[in-house]
Tab-separated table of C-alpha atoms in Angstrom:
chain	number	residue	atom	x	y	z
A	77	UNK	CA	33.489	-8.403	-38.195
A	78	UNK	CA	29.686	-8.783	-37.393
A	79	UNK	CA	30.140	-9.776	-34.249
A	80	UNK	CA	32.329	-7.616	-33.019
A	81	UNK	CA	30.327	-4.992	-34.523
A	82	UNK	CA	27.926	-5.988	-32.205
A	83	UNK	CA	29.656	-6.567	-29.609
A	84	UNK	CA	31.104	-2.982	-29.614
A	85	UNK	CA	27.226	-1.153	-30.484
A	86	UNK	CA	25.254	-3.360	-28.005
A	87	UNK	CA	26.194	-1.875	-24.460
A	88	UNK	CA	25.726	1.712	-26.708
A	89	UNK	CA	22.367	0.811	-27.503
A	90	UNK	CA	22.342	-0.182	-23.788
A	91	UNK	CA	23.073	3.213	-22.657
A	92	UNK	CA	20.976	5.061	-25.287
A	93	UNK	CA	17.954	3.073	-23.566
A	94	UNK	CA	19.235	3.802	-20.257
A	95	UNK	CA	19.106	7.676	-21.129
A	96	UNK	CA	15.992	7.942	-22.474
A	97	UNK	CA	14.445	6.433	-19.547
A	98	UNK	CA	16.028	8.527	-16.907
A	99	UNK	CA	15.287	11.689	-19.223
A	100	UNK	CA	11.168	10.133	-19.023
A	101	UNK	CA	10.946	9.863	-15.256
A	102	UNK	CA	13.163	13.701	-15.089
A	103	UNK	CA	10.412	15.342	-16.899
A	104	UNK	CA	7.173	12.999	-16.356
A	105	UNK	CA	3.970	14.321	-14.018
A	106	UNK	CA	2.226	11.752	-12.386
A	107	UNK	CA	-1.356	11.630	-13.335
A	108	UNK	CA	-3.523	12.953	-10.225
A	109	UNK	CA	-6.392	10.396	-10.783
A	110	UNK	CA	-5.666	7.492	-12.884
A	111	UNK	CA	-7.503	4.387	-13.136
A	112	UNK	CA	-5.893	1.318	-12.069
A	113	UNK	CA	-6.547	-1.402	-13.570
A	114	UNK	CA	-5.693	-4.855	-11.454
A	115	UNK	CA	-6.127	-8.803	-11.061
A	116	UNK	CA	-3.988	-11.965	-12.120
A	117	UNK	CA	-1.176	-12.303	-14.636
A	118	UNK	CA	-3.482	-13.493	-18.043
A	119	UNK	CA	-6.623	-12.813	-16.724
A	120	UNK	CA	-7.316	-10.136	-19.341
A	121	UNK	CA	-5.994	-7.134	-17.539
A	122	UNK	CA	-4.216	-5.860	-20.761
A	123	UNK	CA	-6.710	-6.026	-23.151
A	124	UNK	CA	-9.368	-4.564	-20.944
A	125	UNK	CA	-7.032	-1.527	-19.796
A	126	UNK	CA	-5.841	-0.928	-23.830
A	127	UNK	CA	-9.565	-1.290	-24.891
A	128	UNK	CA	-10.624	1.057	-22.405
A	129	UNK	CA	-7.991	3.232	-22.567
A	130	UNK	CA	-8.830	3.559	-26.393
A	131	UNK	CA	-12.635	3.703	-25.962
A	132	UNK	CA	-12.381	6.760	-24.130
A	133	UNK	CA	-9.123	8.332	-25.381
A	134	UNK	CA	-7.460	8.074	-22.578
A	135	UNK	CA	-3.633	7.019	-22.082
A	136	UNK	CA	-2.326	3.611	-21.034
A	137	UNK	CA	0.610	2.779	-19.029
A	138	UNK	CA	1.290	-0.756	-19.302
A	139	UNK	CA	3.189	-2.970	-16.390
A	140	UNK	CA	4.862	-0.274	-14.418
A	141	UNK	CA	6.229	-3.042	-11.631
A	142	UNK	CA	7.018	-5.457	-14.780
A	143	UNK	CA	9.645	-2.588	-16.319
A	144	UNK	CA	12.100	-2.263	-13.519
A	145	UNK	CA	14.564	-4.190	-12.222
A	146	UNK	CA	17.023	-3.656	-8.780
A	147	UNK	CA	19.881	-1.078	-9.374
A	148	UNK	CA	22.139	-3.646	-8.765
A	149	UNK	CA	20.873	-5.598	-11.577
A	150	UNK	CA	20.008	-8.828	-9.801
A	151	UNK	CA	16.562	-9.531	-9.522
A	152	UNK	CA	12.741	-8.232	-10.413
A	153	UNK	CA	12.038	-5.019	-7.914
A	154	UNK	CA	8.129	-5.715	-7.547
A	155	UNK	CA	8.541	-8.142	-4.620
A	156	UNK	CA	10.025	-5.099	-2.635
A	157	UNK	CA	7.260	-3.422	-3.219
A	158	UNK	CA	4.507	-6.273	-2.138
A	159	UNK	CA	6.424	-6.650	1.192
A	160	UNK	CA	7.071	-3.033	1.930
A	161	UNK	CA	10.879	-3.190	1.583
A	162	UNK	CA	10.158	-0.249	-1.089
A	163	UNK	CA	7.443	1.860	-0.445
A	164	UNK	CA	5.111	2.369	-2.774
A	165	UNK	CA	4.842	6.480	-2.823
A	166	UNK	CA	9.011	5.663	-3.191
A	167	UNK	CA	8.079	3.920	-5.954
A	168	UNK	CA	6.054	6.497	-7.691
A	169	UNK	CA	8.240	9.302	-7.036
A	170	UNK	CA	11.190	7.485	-8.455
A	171	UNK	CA	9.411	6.163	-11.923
A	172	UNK	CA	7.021	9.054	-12.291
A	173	UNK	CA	6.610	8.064	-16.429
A	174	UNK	CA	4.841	5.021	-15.195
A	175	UNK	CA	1.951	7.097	-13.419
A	176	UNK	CA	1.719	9.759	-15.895
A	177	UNK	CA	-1.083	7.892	-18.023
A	178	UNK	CA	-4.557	8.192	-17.047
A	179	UNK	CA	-5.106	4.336	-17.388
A	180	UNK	CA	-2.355	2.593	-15.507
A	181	UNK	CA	-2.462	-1.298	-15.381
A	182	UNK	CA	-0.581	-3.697	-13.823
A	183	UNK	CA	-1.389	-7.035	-12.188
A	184	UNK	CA	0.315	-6.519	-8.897
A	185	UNK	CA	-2.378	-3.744	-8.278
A	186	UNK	CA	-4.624	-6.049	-6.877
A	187	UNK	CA	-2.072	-6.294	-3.918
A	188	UNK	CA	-2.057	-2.580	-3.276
A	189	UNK	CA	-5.586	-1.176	-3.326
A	190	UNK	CA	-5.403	0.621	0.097
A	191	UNK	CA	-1.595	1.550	-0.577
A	192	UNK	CA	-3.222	3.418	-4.308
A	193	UNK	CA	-5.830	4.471	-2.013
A	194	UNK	CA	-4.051	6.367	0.038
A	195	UNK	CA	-2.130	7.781	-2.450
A	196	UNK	CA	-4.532	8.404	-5.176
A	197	UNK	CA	-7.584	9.323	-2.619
A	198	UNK	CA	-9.824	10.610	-5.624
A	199	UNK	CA	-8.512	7.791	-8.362
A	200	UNK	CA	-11.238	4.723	-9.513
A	201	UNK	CA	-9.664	0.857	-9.005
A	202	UNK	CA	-10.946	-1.990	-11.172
A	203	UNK	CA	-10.093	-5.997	-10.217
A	204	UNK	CA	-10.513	-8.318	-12.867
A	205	UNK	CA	-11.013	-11.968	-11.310
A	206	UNK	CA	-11.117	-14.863	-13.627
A	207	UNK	CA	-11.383	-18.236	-13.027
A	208	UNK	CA	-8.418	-19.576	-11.062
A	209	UNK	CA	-8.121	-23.058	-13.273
A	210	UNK	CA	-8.335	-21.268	-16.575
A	211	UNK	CA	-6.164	-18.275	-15.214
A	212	UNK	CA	-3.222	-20.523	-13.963
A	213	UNK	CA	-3.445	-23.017	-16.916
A	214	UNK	CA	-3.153	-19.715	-19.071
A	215	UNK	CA	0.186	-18.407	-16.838
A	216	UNK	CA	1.819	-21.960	-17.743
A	217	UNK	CA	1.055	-22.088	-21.348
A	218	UNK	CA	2.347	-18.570	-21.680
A	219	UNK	CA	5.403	-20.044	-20.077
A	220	UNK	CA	5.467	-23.215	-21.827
A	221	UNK	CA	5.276	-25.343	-19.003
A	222	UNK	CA	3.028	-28.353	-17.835
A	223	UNK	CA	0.820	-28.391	-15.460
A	224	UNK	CA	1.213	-31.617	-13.964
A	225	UNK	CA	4.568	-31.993	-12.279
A	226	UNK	CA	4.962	-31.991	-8.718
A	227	UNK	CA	7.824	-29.531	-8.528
A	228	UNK	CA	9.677	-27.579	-11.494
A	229	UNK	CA	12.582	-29.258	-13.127
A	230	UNK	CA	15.981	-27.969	-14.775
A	231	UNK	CA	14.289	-27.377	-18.279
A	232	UNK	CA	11.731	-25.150	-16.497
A	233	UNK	CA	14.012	-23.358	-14.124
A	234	UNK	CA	16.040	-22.259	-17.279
A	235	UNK	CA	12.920	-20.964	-18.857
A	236	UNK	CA	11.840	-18.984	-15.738
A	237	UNK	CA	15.733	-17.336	-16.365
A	238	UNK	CA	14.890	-16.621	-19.207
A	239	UNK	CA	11.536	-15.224	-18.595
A	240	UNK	CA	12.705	-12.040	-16.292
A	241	UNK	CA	9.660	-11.139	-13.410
A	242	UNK	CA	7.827	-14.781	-13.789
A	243	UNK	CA	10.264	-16.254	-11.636
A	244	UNK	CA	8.927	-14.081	-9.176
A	245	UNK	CA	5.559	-14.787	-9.946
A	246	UNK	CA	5.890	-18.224	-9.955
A	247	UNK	CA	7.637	-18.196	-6.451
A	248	UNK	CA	4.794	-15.921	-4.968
A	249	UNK	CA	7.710	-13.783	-3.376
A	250	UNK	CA	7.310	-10.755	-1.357
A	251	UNK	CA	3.784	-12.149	-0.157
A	252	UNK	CA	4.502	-14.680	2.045
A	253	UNK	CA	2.885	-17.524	0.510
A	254	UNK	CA	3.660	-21.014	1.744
A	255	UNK	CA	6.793	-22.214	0.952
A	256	UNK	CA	6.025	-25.883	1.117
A	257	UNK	CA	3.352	-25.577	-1.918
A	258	UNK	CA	4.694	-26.509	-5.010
A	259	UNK	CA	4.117	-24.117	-8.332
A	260	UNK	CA	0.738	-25.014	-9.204
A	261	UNK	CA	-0.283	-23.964	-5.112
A	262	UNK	CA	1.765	-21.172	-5.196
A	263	UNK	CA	0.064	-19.554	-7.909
A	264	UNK	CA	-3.342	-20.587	-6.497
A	265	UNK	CA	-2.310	-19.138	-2.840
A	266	UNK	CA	-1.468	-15.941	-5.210
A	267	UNK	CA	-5.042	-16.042	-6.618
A	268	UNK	CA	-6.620	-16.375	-3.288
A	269	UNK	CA	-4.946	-13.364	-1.905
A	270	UNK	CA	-5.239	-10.856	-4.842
A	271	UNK	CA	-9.020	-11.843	-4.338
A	272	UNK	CA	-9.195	-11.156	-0.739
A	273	UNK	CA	-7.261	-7.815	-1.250
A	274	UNK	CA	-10.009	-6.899	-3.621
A	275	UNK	CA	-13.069	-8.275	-0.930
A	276	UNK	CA	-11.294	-5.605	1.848
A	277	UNK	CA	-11.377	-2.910	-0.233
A	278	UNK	CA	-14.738	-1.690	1.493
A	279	UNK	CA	-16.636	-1.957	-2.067
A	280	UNK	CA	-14.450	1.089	-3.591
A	281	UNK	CA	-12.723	-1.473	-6.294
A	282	UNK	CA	-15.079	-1.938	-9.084
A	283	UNK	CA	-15.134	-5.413	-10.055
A	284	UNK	CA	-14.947	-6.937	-13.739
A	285	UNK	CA	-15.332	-10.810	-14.265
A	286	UNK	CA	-12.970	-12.222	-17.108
A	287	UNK	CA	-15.963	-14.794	-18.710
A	288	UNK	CA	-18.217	-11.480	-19.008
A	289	UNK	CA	-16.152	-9.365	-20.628
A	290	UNK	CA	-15.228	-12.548	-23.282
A	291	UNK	CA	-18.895	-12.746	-23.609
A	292	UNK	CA	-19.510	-9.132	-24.634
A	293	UNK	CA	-16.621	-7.252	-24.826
A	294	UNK	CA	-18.125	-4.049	-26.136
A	295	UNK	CA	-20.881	-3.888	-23.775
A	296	UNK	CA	-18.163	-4.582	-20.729
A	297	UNK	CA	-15.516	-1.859	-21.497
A	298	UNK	CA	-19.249	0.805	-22.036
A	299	UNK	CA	-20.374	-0.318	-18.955
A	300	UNK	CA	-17.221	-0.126	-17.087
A	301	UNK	CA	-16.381	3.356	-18.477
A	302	UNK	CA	-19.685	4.133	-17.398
A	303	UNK	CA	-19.085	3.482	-13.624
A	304	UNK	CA	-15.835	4.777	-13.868
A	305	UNK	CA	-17.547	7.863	-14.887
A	306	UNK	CA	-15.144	8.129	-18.290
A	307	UNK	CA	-16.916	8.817	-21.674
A	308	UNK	CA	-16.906	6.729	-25.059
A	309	UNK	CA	-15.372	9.157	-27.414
A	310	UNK	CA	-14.375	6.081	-29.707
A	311	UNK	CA	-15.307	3.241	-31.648
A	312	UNK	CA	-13.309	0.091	-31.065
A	313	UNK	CA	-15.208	-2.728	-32.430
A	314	UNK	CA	-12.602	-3.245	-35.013
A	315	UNK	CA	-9.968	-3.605	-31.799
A	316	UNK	CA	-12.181	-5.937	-30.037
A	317	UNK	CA	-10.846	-9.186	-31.448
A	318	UNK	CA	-6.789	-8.234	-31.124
A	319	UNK	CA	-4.474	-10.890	-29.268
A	320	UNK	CA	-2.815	-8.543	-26.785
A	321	UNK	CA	-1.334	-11.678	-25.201
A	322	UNK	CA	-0.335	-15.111	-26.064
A	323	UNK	CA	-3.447	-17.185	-26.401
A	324	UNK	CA	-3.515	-20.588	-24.335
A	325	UNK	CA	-4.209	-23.849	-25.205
A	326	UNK	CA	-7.456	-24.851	-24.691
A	327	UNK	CA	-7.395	-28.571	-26.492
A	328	UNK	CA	-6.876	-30.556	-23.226
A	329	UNK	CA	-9.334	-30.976	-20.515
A	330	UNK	CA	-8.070	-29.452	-16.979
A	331	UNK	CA	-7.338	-32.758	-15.317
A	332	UNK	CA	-5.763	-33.540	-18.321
A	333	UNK	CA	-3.542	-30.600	-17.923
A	334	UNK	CA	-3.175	-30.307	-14.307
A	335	UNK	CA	-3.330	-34.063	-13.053
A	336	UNK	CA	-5.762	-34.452	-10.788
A	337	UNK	CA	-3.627	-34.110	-7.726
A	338	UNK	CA	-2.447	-30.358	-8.910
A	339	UNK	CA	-6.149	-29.845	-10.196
A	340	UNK	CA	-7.302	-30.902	-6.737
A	341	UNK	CA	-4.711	-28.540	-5.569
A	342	UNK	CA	-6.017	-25.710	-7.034
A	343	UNK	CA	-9.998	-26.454	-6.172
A	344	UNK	CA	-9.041	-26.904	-2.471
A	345	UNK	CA	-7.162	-23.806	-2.417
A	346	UNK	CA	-9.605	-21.395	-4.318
A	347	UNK	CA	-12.777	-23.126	-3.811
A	348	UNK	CA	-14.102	-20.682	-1.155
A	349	UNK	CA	-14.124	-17.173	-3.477
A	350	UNK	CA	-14.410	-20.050	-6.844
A	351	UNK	CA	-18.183	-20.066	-5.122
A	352	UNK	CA	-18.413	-16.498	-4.716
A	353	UNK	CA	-17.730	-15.841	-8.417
A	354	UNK	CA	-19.571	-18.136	-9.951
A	355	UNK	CA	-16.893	-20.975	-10.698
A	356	UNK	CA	-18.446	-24.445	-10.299
């Protein structure tokens, strides 16, 4: 009886969803000037754009690419939108509820600086960078997966099923990363170029290091508010400390993790902008 309960009120539940989300988007305004907030999957780009977003009582939109999924149900819609297949301005204009906030984050930003730039002319960008070793080794906990394989197996390609838009991620698709890199340099190549999107931005995308904003978060999200020209109308010291994503596993040393032939993989992809920012 229970399941067939369920089985009759799930799709209704389904459709409820469905309508409540179309109804959204119907009635939304995008937000003239929002903040985007940018960088790597788990490099902090949640809990800075919530903390901020609180701090100056402003409100958050969380993930826009991360929500939506291809009409036809098969697959995650963002890589359309890194290779141009989907416009971004299409984009906007279609999920309008996504844009309406005047913090927006999502990762996949850090692709699309000029593309927000020319639609948002008057709107401030942030990049958060964070060290690519850390960063990646955080992406695989968060999946549950090792670092140290040279190419996923079946246990892993089920989880990555599972696991919605990481597949995607994982796969670097829609940016034309090399094909013949395994996971591990996949997600390195991914690093490199949301880093060199952010160094041709022509100095407009204000930049916020992960490790500084762990070492004083308070101080970070002031002084970022502060350039972004937003005011501190709260205090959020008692926020400072919440787990807005999984936390990794930090026990084991990187080579540990990685293997020294993925770790080496990383290094030798990333080691360039790795000096730039400070990573030894």
């Amino acid at each position: 009886m229970q399941r067939t309960l369920r089985r009759v009120t799930r799709p209704i539940r389904r459709v409820g969803r469905d309508l409540i989300r179309i109804y959204r988007h119907r009635t939304a305004e995008v937000c003239p000037n929002p903040v985007f907030i940018g960088g790597s999957p788990k490099s902090g780009t949640t809990a800075i754009a919530a903390l901020l977003a609180q701090a100056t009582g402003s409100k958050f939109s969380n993930d826009p690419f991360w929500n939506v999924f291809r009409r036809d149900g098969h697959g995650f819609l963002l890589p359309d939108v890194l290779d141009g297949t989907l416009g971004l301005e299409c984009f906007v204009k279609r999920y309008p509820a996504y844009f309406a906030a005047g913090i927006v984050k999502d990762p996949d930003f850090a692709f699309l600086y000029r593309d927000l730039r020319h639609l948002f002319p008057g709107s401030s960008q942030v990049f958060i960078v964070r060290d690519p070793r850390q960063n990646i080794r955080s992406i695989l906990n968060r999946l549950h997966m090792r670092g140290d394989l040279e190419n996923l197996g079946a246990d892993e390609q089920r989880t990555l099923a599972a696991e919605g838009g990481w597949r995607a991620i994982l796969e670097g698709r829609g940016l034309g990363l090399d094909e013949r890199a395994n996971y591990v340099g996949r997600l390195a190549q991914r690093w490199v170029r949301g880093v060199e999107s952010y160094l041709a931005s022509d100095a407009w995308v204000q930049l916020l290091r992960y490790e500084d904003f762990v070492g004083d978060k308070m101080e970070s999200i002031a002084r970022l508010a502060d350039v972004l020209g937003l005011r501190l109308t709260r205090d959020i010291r008692d926020e400072l400390d919440r787990q807005y994503q999984p936390r990794g596993n930090r026990s084991i040393s990187m080579e540990a993790f990685f293997g020294r032939k993925n770790l080496s993989v990383i290094e030798d992809t990333c080691a360039k902008h790795m000096s730039r920012f400070g990573y030894a």
